[in-house]
GROMACS .gro file of C-alpha atoms in nm:
model
  351
    1MET     CA    1  -2.552   3.310 -11.793
    2THR     CA    2  -2.458   3.069 -12.071
    3ARG     CA    3  -2.140   2.975 -11.880
    4TRP     CA    4  -2.352   2.790 -11.620
    5THR     CA    5  -2.491   2.543 -11.873
    6GLU     CA    6  -2.233   2.559 -12.155
    7ALA     CA    7  -2.034   2.266 -12.011
    8TYR     CA    8  -2.341   2.041 -12.028
    9LEU     CA    9  -2.524   2.161 -12.340
   10GLY     CA   10  -2.259   2.332 -12.550
   11TYR     CA   11  -2.262   2.699 -12.643
   12GLY     CA   12  -2.539   2.680 -12.906
   13TRP     CA   13  -2.800   2.498 -12.699
   14SER     CA   14  -2.702   2.691 -12.387
   15TRP     CA   15  -2.754   3.022 -12.567
   16PHE     CA   16  -3.090   2.899 -12.702
   17LEU     CA   17  -3.207   2.788 -12.355
   18TRP     CA   18  -3.123   3.115 -12.182
   19THR     CA   19  -3.264   3.326 -12.465
   20LEU     CA   20  -3.590   3.131 -12.438
   21ILE     CA   21  -3.593   3.188 -12.061
   22ASP     CA   22  -3.535   3.563 -12.115
   23ILE     CA   23  -3.823   3.574 -12.363
   24LEU     CA   24  -4.057   3.404 -12.115
   25VAL     CA   25  -3.943   3.636 -11.836
   26ILE     CA   26  -4.062   3.928 -12.051
   27ALA     CA   27  -4.369   3.769 -12.216
   28PHE     CA   28  -4.539   3.632 -11.903
   29PRO     CA   29  -4.528   3.961 -11.705
   30VAL     CA   30  -4.650   4.150 -12.014
   31MET     CA   31  -4.949   3.914 -12.044
   32LEU     CA   32  -5.021   3.947 -11.671
   33ALA     CA   33  -4.990   4.325 -11.704
   34VAL     CA   34  -5.238   4.319 -11.995
   35ALA     CA   35  -5.493   4.138 -11.777
   36MET     CA   36  -5.449   4.385 -11.495
   37ILE     CA   37  -5.454   4.702 -11.705
   38ILE     CA   38  -5.781   4.593 -11.862
   39TYR     CA   39  -5.915   4.586 -11.506
   40ALA     CA   40  -5.749   4.922 -11.431
   41ASP     CA   41  -5.887   5.068 -11.753
   42ARG     CA   42  -6.242   4.973 -11.659
   43LYS     CA   43  -6.195   5.104 -11.304
   44ILE     CA   44  -6.071   5.441 -11.430
   45TRP     CA   45  -6.360   5.473 -11.676
   46ALA     CA   46  -6.604   5.382 -11.398
   47ALA     CA   47  -6.456   5.635 -11.155
   48ILE     CA   48  -6.477   5.915 -11.413
   49ALA     CA   49  -6.839   5.820 -11.490
   50LEU     CA   50  -6.922   5.789 -11.115
   51ARG     CA   51  -6.974   5.413 -11.137
   52LYS     CA   52  -6.815   5.122 -10.949
   53GLY     CA   53  -6.672   4.914 -11.232
   54PRO     CA   54  -6.570   4.547 -11.180
   55ASN     CA   55  -6.620   4.467 -10.811
   56VAL     CA   56  -6.763   4.114 -10.784
   57VAL     CA   57  -6.512   3.854 -10.911
   58GLY     CA   58  -6.234   3.833 -10.654
   59PRO     CA   59  -6.138   4.099 -10.397
   60PHE     CA   60  -6.223   4.444 -10.538
   61GLY     CA   61  -6.298   4.272 -10.870
   62LEU     CA   62  -5.929   4.195 -10.935
   63LEU     CA   63  -6.006   3.859 -11.097
   64GLN     CA   64  -6.259   4.000 -11.347
   65SER     CA   65  -6.013   3.993 -11.639
   66PHE     CA   66  -5.928   3.628 -11.571
   67ALA     CA   67  -6.298   3.540 -11.556
   68ASP     CA   68  -6.348   3.713 -11.891
   69GLY     CA   69  -6.051   3.517 -12.031
   70ILE     CA   70  -6.202   3.186 -11.918
   71LYS     CA   71  -6.536   3.288 -12.069
   72VAL     CA   72  -6.396   3.360 -12.417
   73PHE     CA   73  -6.177   3.048 -12.401
   74LEU     CA   74  -6.484   2.828 -12.348
   75GLN     CA   75  -6.687   2.990 -12.626
   76GLU     CA   76  -6.723   2.837 -12.970
   77THR     CA   77  -6.505   2.971 -13.250
   78ILE     CA   78  -6.738   3.062 -13.536
   79ILE     CA   79  -6.601   3.118 -13.885
   80PRO     CA   80  -6.837   3.274 -14.143
   81ALA     CA   81  -6.913   3.042 -14.434
   82SER     CA   82  -6.796   3.294 -14.694
   83ALA     CA   83  -6.476   3.394 -14.508
   84ASN     CA   84  -6.124   3.300 -14.616
   85LYS     CA   85  -6.063   3.051 -14.336
   86GLY     CA   86  -5.681   3.053 -14.339
   87LEU     CA   87  -5.641   3.431 -14.338
   88PHE     CA   88  -5.936   3.471 -14.101
   89LEU     CA   89  -5.757   3.262 -13.835
   90MET     CA   90  -5.415   3.407 -13.912
   91ALA     CA   91  -5.512   3.774 -13.859
   92PRO     CA   92  -5.547   3.772 -13.478
   93ILE     CA   93  -5.228   3.564 -13.450
   94ILE     CA   94  -5.038   3.829 -13.648
   95THR     CA   95  -5.176   4.110 -13.430
   96PHE     CA   96  -5.089   3.930 -13.108
   97THR     CA   97  -4.742   3.818 -13.221
   98VAL     CA   98  -4.637   4.159 -13.352
   99ALA     CA   99  -4.748   4.317 -13.024
  100LEU     CA  100  -4.503   4.090 -12.838
  101ILE     CA  101  -4.196   4.093 -13.062
  102VAL     CA  102  -4.140   4.467 -13.016
  103TRP     CA  103  -4.066   4.409 -12.646
  104ALA     CA  104  -3.739   4.238 -12.745
  105VAL     CA  105  -3.555   4.572 -12.764
  106ILE     CA  106  -3.726   4.761 -12.480
  107PRO     CA  107  -3.470   4.838 -12.204
  108PHE     CA  108  -3.615   4.811 -11.853
  109ALA     CA  109  -3.298   4.916 -11.668
  110PRO     CA  110  -2.926   4.947 -11.750
  111GLY     CA  111  -2.833   4.621 -11.922
  112VAL     CA  112  -3.178   4.469 -11.867
  113VAL     CA  113  -3.287   4.418 -12.228
  114LEU     CA  114  -3.332   4.105 -12.438
  115ALA     CA  115  -3.165   4.242 -12.754
  116ASN     CA  116  -2.956   4.556 -12.704
  117ILE     CA  117  -2.915   4.624 -13.076
  118ASN     CA  118  -2.779   4.950 -13.216
  119VAL     CA  119  -3.086   5.005 -13.436
  120GLY     CA  120  -3.342   4.937 -13.164
  121LEU     CA  121  -3.554   5.239 -13.252
  122LEU     CA  122  -3.572   5.137 -13.619
  123TYR     CA  123  -3.673   4.787 -13.509
  124VAL     CA  124  -3.954   4.931 -13.294
  125LEU     CA  125  -4.080   5.149 -13.581
  126ALA     CA  126  -4.066   4.862 -13.832
  127ALA     CA  127  -4.217   4.593 -13.609
  128SER     CA  128  -4.495   4.810 -13.463
  129SER     CA  129  -4.598   4.910 -13.816
  130LEU     CA  130  -4.669   4.544 -13.897
  131GLY     CA  131  -4.963   4.532 -13.654
  132VAL     CA  132  -5.191   4.697 -13.906
  133TYR     CA  133  -5.154   4.394 -14.135
  134GLY     CA  134  -5.350   4.184 -13.884
  135ILE     CA  135  -5.634   4.435 -13.898
  136ILE     CA  136  -5.630   4.461 -14.278
  137ILE     CA  137  -5.625   4.082 -14.320
  138ALA     CA  138  -5.906   4.043 -14.063
  139GLY     CA  139  -6.122   4.298 -14.242
  140TRP     CA  140  -6.067   4.152 -14.588
  141SER     CA  141  -6.090   3.783 -14.496
  142SER     CA  142  -6.420   3.829 -14.309
  143ASN     CA  143  -6.588   3.895 -14.647
  144SER     CA  144  -6.822   4.146 -14.483
  145LYS     CA  145  -6.860   4.512 -14.566
  146TYR     CA  146  -6.824   4.658 -14.215
  147PRO     CA  147  -6.495   4.481 -14.134
  148PHE     CA  148  -6.367   4.574 -14.480
  149TYR     CA  149  -6.446   4.944 -14.425
  150SER     CA  150  -6.266   4.918 -14.091
  151ALA     CA  151  -5.958   4.768 -14.258
  152LEU     CA  152  -5.945   5.055 -14.507
  153ARG     CA  153  -5.972   5.306 -14.224
  154ALA     CA  154  -5.696   5.130 -14.030
  155SER     CA  155  -5.455   5.141 -14.323
  156ALA     CA  156  -5.517   5.512 -14.389
  157GLN     CA  157  -5.491   5.593 -14.018
  158MET     CA  158  -5.162   5.404 -13.984
  159VAL     CA  159  -5.007   5.586 -14.281
  160SER     CA  160  -5.123   5.926 -14.152
  161TYR     CA  161  -4.972   5.898 -13.806
  162GLU     CA  162  -4.664   5.688 -13.889
  163VAL     CA  163  -4.533   5.983 -14.092
  164ALA     CA  164  -4.556   6.222 -13.797
  165ILE     CA  165  -4.410   5.961 -13.558
  166GLY     CA  166  -4.117   5.912 -13.797
  167PHE     CA  167  -4.023   6.281 -13.790
  168VAL     CA  168  -4.059   6.289 -13.412
  169LEU     CA  169  -3.824   5.993 -13.376
  170ILE     CA  170  -3.571   6.158 -13.610
  171SER     CA  171  -3.558   6.455 -13.370
  172VAL     CA  172  -3.489   6.223 -13.076
  173VAL     CA  173  -3.219   6.037 -13.269
  174LEU     CA  174  -3.051   6.363 -13.371
  175TRP     CA  175  -3.036   6.485 -13.012
  176ALA     CA  176  -2.924   6.151 -12.865
  177GLY     CA  177  -2.690   6.064 -13.153
  178SER     CA  178  -2.798   5.699 -13.151
  179PHE     CA  179  -3.075   5.458 -13.249
  180ASN     CA  180  -3.002   5.244 -12.942
  181LEU     CA  181  -3.281   5.282 -12.686
  182SER     CA  182  -3.050   5.240 -12.384
  183THR     CA  183  -2.821   5.512 -12.520
  184ILE     CA  184  -3.120   5.741 -12.577
  185VAL     CA  185  -3.217   5.700 -12.210
  186ASP     CA  186  -2.858   5.765 -12.094
  187LYS     CA  187  -2.843   6.086 -12.301
  188GLN     CA  188  -3.143   6.221 -12.109
  189GLN     CA  189  -2.960   6.228 -11.775
  190GLY     CA  190  -2.906   6.581 -11.646
  191HIS     CA  191  -3.053   6.721 -11.964
  192ILE     CA  192  -3.167   7.067 -11.849
  193PHE     CA  193  -2.900   7.249 -11.643
  194GLY     CA  194  -2.800   6.910 -11.503
  195LEU     CA  195  -3.118   6.893 -11.293
  196LEU     CA  196  -3.385   6.719 -11.501
  197ASN     CA  197  -3.382   6.377 -11.668
  198GLY     CA  198  -3.583   6.369 -11.989
  199PHE     CA  199  -3.597   6.518 -12.336
  200GLY     CA  200  -3.956   6.620 -12.260
  201PHE     CA  201  -3.828   6.906 -12.042
  202ASN     CA  202  -3.649   7.054 -12.344
  203PRO     CA  203  -3.851   7.341 -12.503
  204LEU     CA  204  -3.759   7.219 -12.852
  205LEU     CA  205  -3.855   6.857 -12.784
  206PHE     CA  206  -4.159   6.904 -12.559
  207PRO     CA  207  -4.394   6.973 -12.856
  208MET     CA  208  -4.258   6.658 -13.019
  209ALA     CA  209  -4.335   6.466 -12.699
  210VAL     CA  210  -4.696   6.589 -12.717
  211VAL     CA  211  -4.722   6.494 -13.086
  212PHE     CA  212  -4.579   6.150 -13.011
  213PHE     CA  213  -4.820   6.094 -12.721
  214ILE     CA  214  -5.127   6.182 -12.930
  215SER     CA  215  -4.995   5.989 -13.230
  216SER     CA  216  -4.937   5.684 -13.011
  217MET     CA  217  -5.306   5.691 -12.917
  218ALA     CA  218  -5.394   5.706 -13.287
  219GLU     CA  219  -5.143   5.429 -13.363
  220THR     CA  220  -5.308   5.196 -13.110
  221ALA     CA  221  -5.659   5.298 -13.228
  222ARG     CA  222  -5.753   5.422 -12.881
  223ALA     CA  223  -6.030   5.673 -12.831
  224PRO     CA  224  -6.076   5.937 -12.959
  225PHE     CA  225  -5.906   5.773 -13.259
  226ASP     CA  226  -6.090   5.438 -13.252
  227LEU     CA  227  -6.244   5.490 -13.595
  228THR     CA  228  -6.163   5.129 -13.683
  229GLU     CA  229  -6.409   5.006 -13.416
  230ALA     CA  230  -6.674   5.281 -13.434
  231GLU     CA  231  -6.980   5.089 -13.313
  232SER     CA  232  -7.225   5.351 -13.437
  233GLU     CA  233  -7.091   5.312 -13.792
  234LEU     CA  234  -6.915   4.974 -13.826
  235VAL     CA  235  -7.076   4.752 -13.558
  236ALA     CA  236  -6.738   4.641 -13.415
  237GLY     CA  237  -6.514   4.710 -13.712
  238PHE     CA  238  -6.256   4.455 -13.824
  239GLN     CA  239  -6.344   4.216 -13.536
  240THR     CA  240  -6.718   4.204 -13.605
  241GLU     CA  241  -6.712   3.842 -13.726
  242TYR     CA  242  -6.472   3.714 -13.459
  243SER     CA  243  -6.555   3.521 -13.145
  244SER     CA  244  -6.388   3.315 -12.871
  245MET     CA  245  -6.007   3.321 -12.847
  246SER     CA  246  -5.961   3.476 -13.190
  247PHE     CA  247  -6.149   3.780 -13.060
  248ALA     CA  248  -5.949   3.771 -12.735
  249LEU     CA  249  -5.618   3.776 -12.925
  250PHE     CA  250  -5.715   4.111 -13.077
  251TRP     CA  251  -5.784   4.248 -12.729
  252LEU     CA  252  -5.456   4.112 -12.591
  253GLY     CA  253  -5.263   4.258 -12.884
  254GLU     CA  254  -5.433   4.596 -12.849
  255TYR     CA  255  -5.355   4.630 -12.480
  256ALA     CA  256  -5.000   4.498 -12.523
  257ASN     CA  257  -4.953   4.773 -12.782
  258VAL     CA  258  -5.096   5.029 -12.540
  259ILE     CA  259  -4.843   4.929 -12.271
  260LEU     CA  260  -4.569   4.936 -12.535
  261MET     CA  261  -4.658   5.290 -12.643
  262CYS     CA  262  -4.669   5.403 -12.279
  263ALA     CA  263  -4.320   5.253 -12.234
  264LEU     CA  264  -4.192   5.426 -12.549
  265ASN     CA  265  -4.329   5.762 -12.431
  266ALA     CA  266  -4.139   5.713 -12.104
  267ILE     CA  267  -3.817   5.590 -12.270
  268LEU     CA  268  -3.794   5.839 -12.556
  269PHE     CA  269  -3.895   6.160 -12.378
  270TRP     CA  270  -3.918   6.119 -12.001
  271GLY     CA  271  -3.600   5.943 -11.897
  272GLY     CA  272  -3.704   5.578 -11.894
  273TRP     CA  273  -3.568   5.419 -11.576
  274LEU     CA  274  -3.403   5.749 -11.467
  275PRO     CA  275  -3.568   5.944 -11.181
  276PRO     CA  276  -3.733   6.273 -11.288
  277LEU     CA  277  -3.471   6.481 -11.101
  278ASN     CA  278  -3.100   6.416 -11.141
  279LEU     CA  279  -3.038   6.383 -10.767
  280PRO     CA  280  -2.824   6.102 -10.622
  281PHE     CA  281  -3.068   6.005 -10.345
  282LEU     CA  282  -3.341   5.933 -10.604
  283ASP     CA  283  -3.130   5.658 -10.765
  284LEU     CA  284  -3.266   5.333 -10.624
  285PRO     CA  285  -3.020   5.056 -10.524
  286TRP     CA  286  -3.007   4.692 -10.641
  287GLY     CA  287  -3.145   4.768 -10.987
  288LEU     CA  288  -3.473   4.900 -10.848
  289ASN     CA  289  -3.461   5.198 -11.087
  290ILE     CA  290  -3.689   4.984 -11.302
  291LEU     CA  291  -3.965   5.104 -11.068
  292TRP     CA  292  -3.926   5.456 -11.210
  293LEU     CA  293  -3.999   5.316 -11.557
  294PHE     CA  294  -4.305   5.127 -11.428
  295ALA     CA  295  -4.432   5.443 -11.256
  296LYS     CA  296  -4.399   5.645 -11.577
  297ILE     CA  297  -4.574   5.371 -11.777
  298TRP     CA  298  -4.860   5.381 -11.527
  299VAL     CA  299  -4.888   5.762 -11.554
  300PHE     CA  300  -4.912   5.743 -11.933
  301PHE     CA  301  -5.162   5.459 -11.916
  302PHE     CA  302  -5.376   5.667 -11.680
  303LEU     CA  303  -5.366   5.951 -11.936
  304PHE     CA  304  -5.468   5.705 -12.212
  305SER     CA  305  -5.768   5.592 -12.003
  306TRP     CA  306  -5.855   5.947 -11.899
  307VAL     CA  307  -5.866   6.062 -12.261
  308LYS     CA  308  -6.076   5.759 -12.364
  309ALA     CA  309  -6.328   5.825 -12.088
  310THR     CA  310  -6.368   6.198 -12.153
  311VAL     CA  311  -6.294   6.289 -12.518
  312PRO     CA  312  -6.559   6.212 -12.783
  313ARG     CA  313  -6.460   6.019 -13.092
  314TYR     CA  314  -6.330   6.219 -13.387
  315ARG     CA  315  -6.500   6.214 -13.723
  316TYR     CA  316  -6.293   6.051 -13.992
  317ASP     CA  317  -6.222   6.379 -14.171
  318GLN     CA  318  -6.107   6.532 -13.840
  319LEU     CA  319  -5.873   6.236 -13.787
  320MET     CA  320  -5.714   6.282 -14.130
  321ARG     CA  321  -5.689   6.660 -14.092
  322LEU     CA  322  -5.510   6.625 -13.758
  323GLY     CA  323  -5.257   6.384 -13.903
  324TRP     CA  324  -5.181   6.557 -14.233
  325LYS     CA  325  -5.254   6.926 -14.172
  326VAL     CA  326  -5.146   6.964 -13.808
  327PHE     CA  327  -4.902   6.696 -13.695
  328LEU     CA  328  -4.705   6.661 -14.019
  329PRO     CA  329  -4.626   7.036 -14.059
  330LEU     CA  330  -4.568   7.074 -13.682
  331SER     CA  331  -4.323   6.783 -13.667
  332LEU     CA  332  -4.140   6.912 -13.976
  333VAL     CA  333  -4.104   7.261 -13.827
  334PHE     CA  334  -3.965   7.132 -13.499
  335LEU     CA  335  -3.738   6.886 -13.680
  336PHE     CA  336  -3.596   7.187 -13.867
  337LEU     CA  337  -3.553   7.379 -13.538
  338VAL     CA  338  -3.391   7.085 -13.359
  339SER     CA  339  -3.147   7.011 -13.642
  340GLY     CA  340  -3.063   7.381 -13.681
  341TYR     CA  341  -2.998   7.421 -13.309
  342LEU     CA  342  -2.778   7.112 -13.298
  343MET     CA  343  -2.579   7.232 -13.601
  344LEU     CA  344  -2.529   7.565 -13.424
  345VAL     CA  345  -2.412   7.431 -13.087
  346ARG     CA  346  -2.236   7.109 -13.189
  347VAL     CA  347  -2.088   7.186 -13.529
  348GLY     CA  348  -2.075   7.562 -13.516
  349VAL     CA  349  -2.132   7.824 -13.783
  350PRO     CA  350  -1.837   7.889 -14.015
  351ALA     CA  351  -1.688   8.236 -13.989
   0.00000   0.00000   0.00000
C-alpha cells in the first residue's frame, strides 16, 4: 500500500500514514463492537432471567449503548479531594489503552494483521498483563478503603490465573512450534485425522482449552470471578470513586478485553478463521473466512454472558483455591503429557 503514496510523501511518511489507517480500521470496529456487545450482553442476561432488556432507545433497543455513552459523556467528572489527581485520571486511560494495543497482533484472516511479528503470543501475554496496573493505580489513587481492597484483590487474582494461562500457552506453542499467531492457526488445519480444524479437538489439548476459557473469564474479572467489583462487599470496587467518561473508559476497556479473550480462545484452540471441518466447500471466497472467526468470537461471548447470568460469584478463598490448587497442577500435568507425547512422536525414543 505504501507504493501508492511513496512518490508523494516518501517512504517514511507513507508508511506512517498507512499504519495509522490500519490502526483506525481495527480500533473503530472494535469500539463499535464494544457498544453492541454491551447491548447483546444485557439482552442475553434479560432472556435468561425472562425479562425484555433494552427495548426503548432505537429499534429493538439497539441504540441503548450509544444513549448510555452520551449520558456519561455529559456528566460531571468528580475527583475526590483526597485523591491523587494525576494517577486518578491516568488509571482509566491505562486500562483503555492496554485493551486496544493487544489487537495489533491479532490475525483476522491470512495476512490480515497489523503486526505479524514472530513473538505475537508473547506480546499478547505481556500487554494483556499490563491491564491490571490501571486497576491497581485506580484503587490506590482513590484514597478510599473499598477501591484499595479491590486493587489488592485484582493483583492477587491476576497473578493466580496468569500462571495457569502461561502453562497453557506453552502447550500450544510446543504443538504449533511457533509464537506467531497466524502460524498457530495454520497448524490447526486438518488436526485430527485431517478432518477437524482446531487444537481443541485434541484430547491432550482440550483440557487446556477449558482451563484457558475459565482463566480468561478470571483474567477479565467477569462473573463468577468479579471479586474486584463485588457490590455486596466493595460497593463498586476500584471504580467506586469514578464518574463520567473516566468511569466509561473502564467499561470500554473491560469489554474490549472480553472480546479479545474470546478472539484468543478462537485463535489458539478452535482454528481462528478456519472452518470447523477441513472441507473445501466450507472455505469462503474473497477473504470471507474472517466470518468464521467472528462466528467463533460470538459463540465464546455468548458463553461468557451465559456464565455471568447463571453462575453465582465465588468467594475469594474459592477463587484462590481454583487458581493455585486446581488450574496450576492441572496445567502442569497436561504440559508434561503434551511435551512427552511430542518428544515421542517428533523426536523419537533412543534405542
